[in-house]
DNA sequence: CAGTATCCTGGACGATACTG
DNA sequence: CAGTATCGTCCAGGATACTG
């Protein structure tokens, strides 16, 4: 087998691993929830308030998946009323810098993206009109 | 209005912007495609080979969305056979460091995540068995 | 408070066939 | 080569109601 082929295989392997990881955390809520756990342990309800628009069901699902993957720990305090706290594990916390960097990127570029999108749609509309 | 309420509103605003941005780029392929454009302009077919498992249709959709949002530029060379190259714009390139950091995280922690998941499923199975 | 349980819908995604 | 068109599936995610 040629060296180039081997390199391509390795590259594909890496790509697959990265893709699978991104599939885990690349849904609508996961990164946002992890980001909101930046400041320390959070209770379910507080977390729900901090993540704008998330439903109870989706928050439950998201933290369950994060717990399953070992990014978040779940601590139940046997009180009445019950109290549950979620906290990033070490693995989860290592993901924090890239997430925060992406959040910064989003805040810094949201208007530029918006504008690009508007311009794209407009020229697409003109093209469609020209066809008629 | 109290200061605390204002802060919470700002936080929710930021969260919404970030969420919308993550919705754009947080699908199955987008981050991966951006990452694969790290090394410079790429032709459609080459890109398809570098992104393991993507279908032609999804690659087309993904680069279209990236172009619309202004993260990727699309250049058509009027040759026969036709040649099209995709390249990151400045905005897109600014997203590269966080993406590559997340990719590194994925490569470094994939086995730990795998193990955590296995353990979680096993104890969940035991709990289910105990209920019977 | 912190969840389940259930139902439902839109759209993400894949497979296949066709084309300038 | 770099797409478009069409069809079909699946499930993420929302809404609502209920509970230890």
Short mmCIF file of N, CA, C and O (backbone and C1' of nucleotides) in Angstrom, two decimals, chain C residues 1-19:
data_model
loop_
_atom_site.label_atom_id
_atom_site.label_comp_id
_atom_site.label_asym_id
_atom_site.label_seq_id
_atom_site.Cartn_x
_atom_site.Cartn_y
_atom_site.Cartn_z
P DC C 1 -40.41 25.14 42.15
"O5'" DC C 1 -39.67 23.77 42.45
"C5'" DC C 1 -38.51 23.76 43.28
"C4'" DC C 1 -37.87 22.42 43.10
"C3'" DC C 1 -37.21 22.23 41.73
"O3'" DC C 1 -35.95 21.59 41.95
"C1'" DC C 1 -38.88 20.57 42.05
P DA C 2 -34.88 21.58 40.73
"O5'" DA C 2 -35.22 20.20 40.02
"C5'" DA C 2 -35.04 19.01 40.77
"C4'" DA C 2 -35.66 17.86 40.03
"C3'" DA C 2 -35.22 17.72 38.56
"O3'" DA C 2 -34.92 16.36 38.29
"C1'" DA C 2 -37.54 17.71 38.70
P DG C 3 -34.02 16.06 36.97
"O5'" DG C 3 -34.99 16.33 35.71
"C5'" DG C 3 -35.49 15.22 35.03
"C4'" DG C 3 -36.67 14.65 35.78
"C3'" DG C 3 -37.45 13.64 34.97
"O3'" DG C 3 -36.83 12.37 35.12
"C1'" DG C 3 -38.88 15.08 36.23
P DT C 4 -36.69 11.43 33.88
"O5'" DT C 4 -37.94 10.44 34.07
"C5'" DT C 4 -39.02 10.74 33.36
"C4'" DT C 4 -40.21 9.91 33.76
"C3'" DT C 4 -40.71 9.09 32.59
"O3'" DT C 4 -41.49 8.00 33.03
"C1'" DT C 4 -42.12 11.00 32.95
P DA C 5 -41.81 6.88 31.93
"O5'" DA C 5 -43.16 7.37 31.25
"C5'" DA C 5 -44.19 7.99 32.02
"C4'" DA C 5 -45.41 8.19 31.12
"C3'" DA C 5 -45.33 7.46 29.78
"O3'" DA C 5 -46.63 6.98 29.45
"C1'" DA C 5 -45.49 9.79 29.40
P DT C 6 -46.82 6.03 28.17
"O5'" DT C 6 -47.45 7.03 27.12
"C5'" DT C 6 -48.47 7.93 27.53
"C4'" DT C 6 -48.81 8.89 26.40
"C3'" DT C 6 -48.64 8.31 25.00
"O3'" DT C 6 -49.89 8.36 24.34
"C1'" DT C 6 -47.72 10.49 25.15
P DC C 7 -50.04 7.70 22.85
"O5'" DC C 7 -50.20 9.00 21.95
"C5'" DC C 7 -51.01 10.09 22.42
"C4'" DC C 7 -50.73 11.33 21.58
"C3'" DC C 7 -50.60 11.03 20.08
"O3'" DC C 7 -51.49 11.87 19.35
"C1'" DC C 7 -48.78 12.34 20.83
P DC C 8 -51.64 11.61 17.75
"O5'" DC C 8 -50.75 12.79 17.18
"C5'" DC C 8 -50.91 14.11 17.69
"C4'" DC C 8 -49.85 15.00 17.07
"C3'" DC C 8 -49.62 14.75 15.58
"O3'" DC C 8 -49.89 15.96 14.88
"C1'" DC C 8 -47.56 14.82 16.77
P DT C 9 -49.99 15.87 13.25
"O5'" DT C 9 -48.89 16.92 12.79
"C5'" DT C 9 -48.62 18.08 13.59
"C4'" DT C 9 -47.23 18.57 13.27
"C3'" DT C 9 -46.89 18.51 11.79
"O3'" DT C 9 -46.37 19.77 11.39
"C1'" DT C 9 -45.20 17.43 13.05
P DG C 10 -46.23 20.10 9.81
"O5'" DG C 10 -44.75 20.67 9.71
"C5'" DG C 10 -44.22 21.47 10.76
"C4'" DG C 10 -42.71 21.37 10.77
"C3'" DG C 10 -42.06 21.59 9.41
"O3'" DG C 10 -40.91 22.41 9.61
"C1'" DG C 10 -41.49 19.42 10.25
P DG C 11 -40.18 23.10 8.36
"O5'" DG C 11 -38.76 22.39 8.34
"C5'" DG C 11 -38.12 22.06 9.55
"C4'" DG C 11 -37.20 20.88 9.34
"C3'" DG C 11 -36.43 20.90 8.00
"O3'" DG C 11 -35.14 20.38 8.24
"C1'" DG C 11 -37.51 18.90 8.21
P DA C 12 -33.88 21.33 8.01
"O5'" DA C 12 -32.68 20.39 8.49
"C5'" DA C 12 -32.73 19.80 9.76
"C4'" DA C 12 -32.29 18.35 9.71
"C3'" DA C 12 -31.07 18.06 8.83
"O3'" DA C 12 -30.21 17.17 9.52
"C1'" DA C 12 -32.88 16.68 8.17
P DC C 13 -28.72 17.04 9.03
"O5'" DC C 13 -28.82 15.77 8.08
"C5'" DC C 13 -29.30 14.54 8.65
"C4'" DC C 13 -29.64 13.56 7.56
"C3'" DC C 13 -28.66 13.48 6.38
"O3'" DC C 13 -27.82 12.34 6.56
"C1'" DC C 13 -30.95 13.19 5.74
P DG C 14 -26.90 11.84 5.39
"O5'" DG C 14 -27.83 10.80 4.63
"C5'" DG C 14 -28.43 9.73 5.37
"C4'" DG C 14 -29.05 8.73 4.40
"C3'" DG C 14 -28.17 8.36 3.20
"O3'" DG C 14 -28.29 6.96 2.95
"C1'" DG C 14 -30.22 9.28 2.43
P DA C 15 -27.47 6.30 1.73
"O5'" DA C 15 -28.54 6.14 0.56
"C5'" DA C 15 -29.84 5.62 0.85
"C4'" DA C 15 -30.55 5.30 -0.46
"C3'" DA C 15 -29.64 4.93 -1.62
"O3'" DA C 15 -30.24 3.87 -2.37
"C1'" DA C 15 -30.88 6.89 -2.16
P DT C 16 -29.42 3.26 -3.62
"O5'" DT C 16 -30.14 3.96 -4.86
"C5'" DT C 16 -31.55 4.11 -4.87
"C4'" DT C 16 -31.97 5.03 -5.99
"C3'" DT C 16 -31.16 4.87 -7.28
"O3'" DT C 16 -32.03 4.46 -8.33
"C1'" DT C 16 -31.52 7.16 -6.73
P DA C 17 -31.36 4.11 -9.82
"O5'" DA C 17 -31.86 5.34 -10.68
"C5'" DA C 17 -33.20 5.83 -10.54
"C4'" DA C 17 -33.34 7.16 -11.25
"C3'" DA C 17 -32.63 7.22 -12.60
"O3'" DA C 17 -33.51 7.76 -13.59
"C1'" DA C 17 -31.98 9.05 -11.25
P DC C 18 -33.02 7.85 -15.16
"O5'" DC C 18 -32.73 9.40 -15.35
"C5'" DC C 18 -33.76 10.36 -15.02
"C4'" DC C 18 -33.18 11.75 -15.02
"C3'" DC C 18 -32.43 12.15 -16.29
"O3'" DC C 18 -32.94 13.38 -16.77
"C1'" DC C 18 -31.13 12.65 -14.39
P DT C 19 -32.35 14.03 -18.17
"O5'" DT C 19 -31.29 15.10 -17.64
"C5'" DT C 19 -31.75 16.35 -17.07
"C4'" DT C 19 -30.57 17.31 -17.01
"C3'" DT C 19 -29.84 17.54 -18.33
"O3'" DT C 19 -29.54 18.91 -18.45
"C1'" DT C 19 -28.31 16.94 -16.69
#
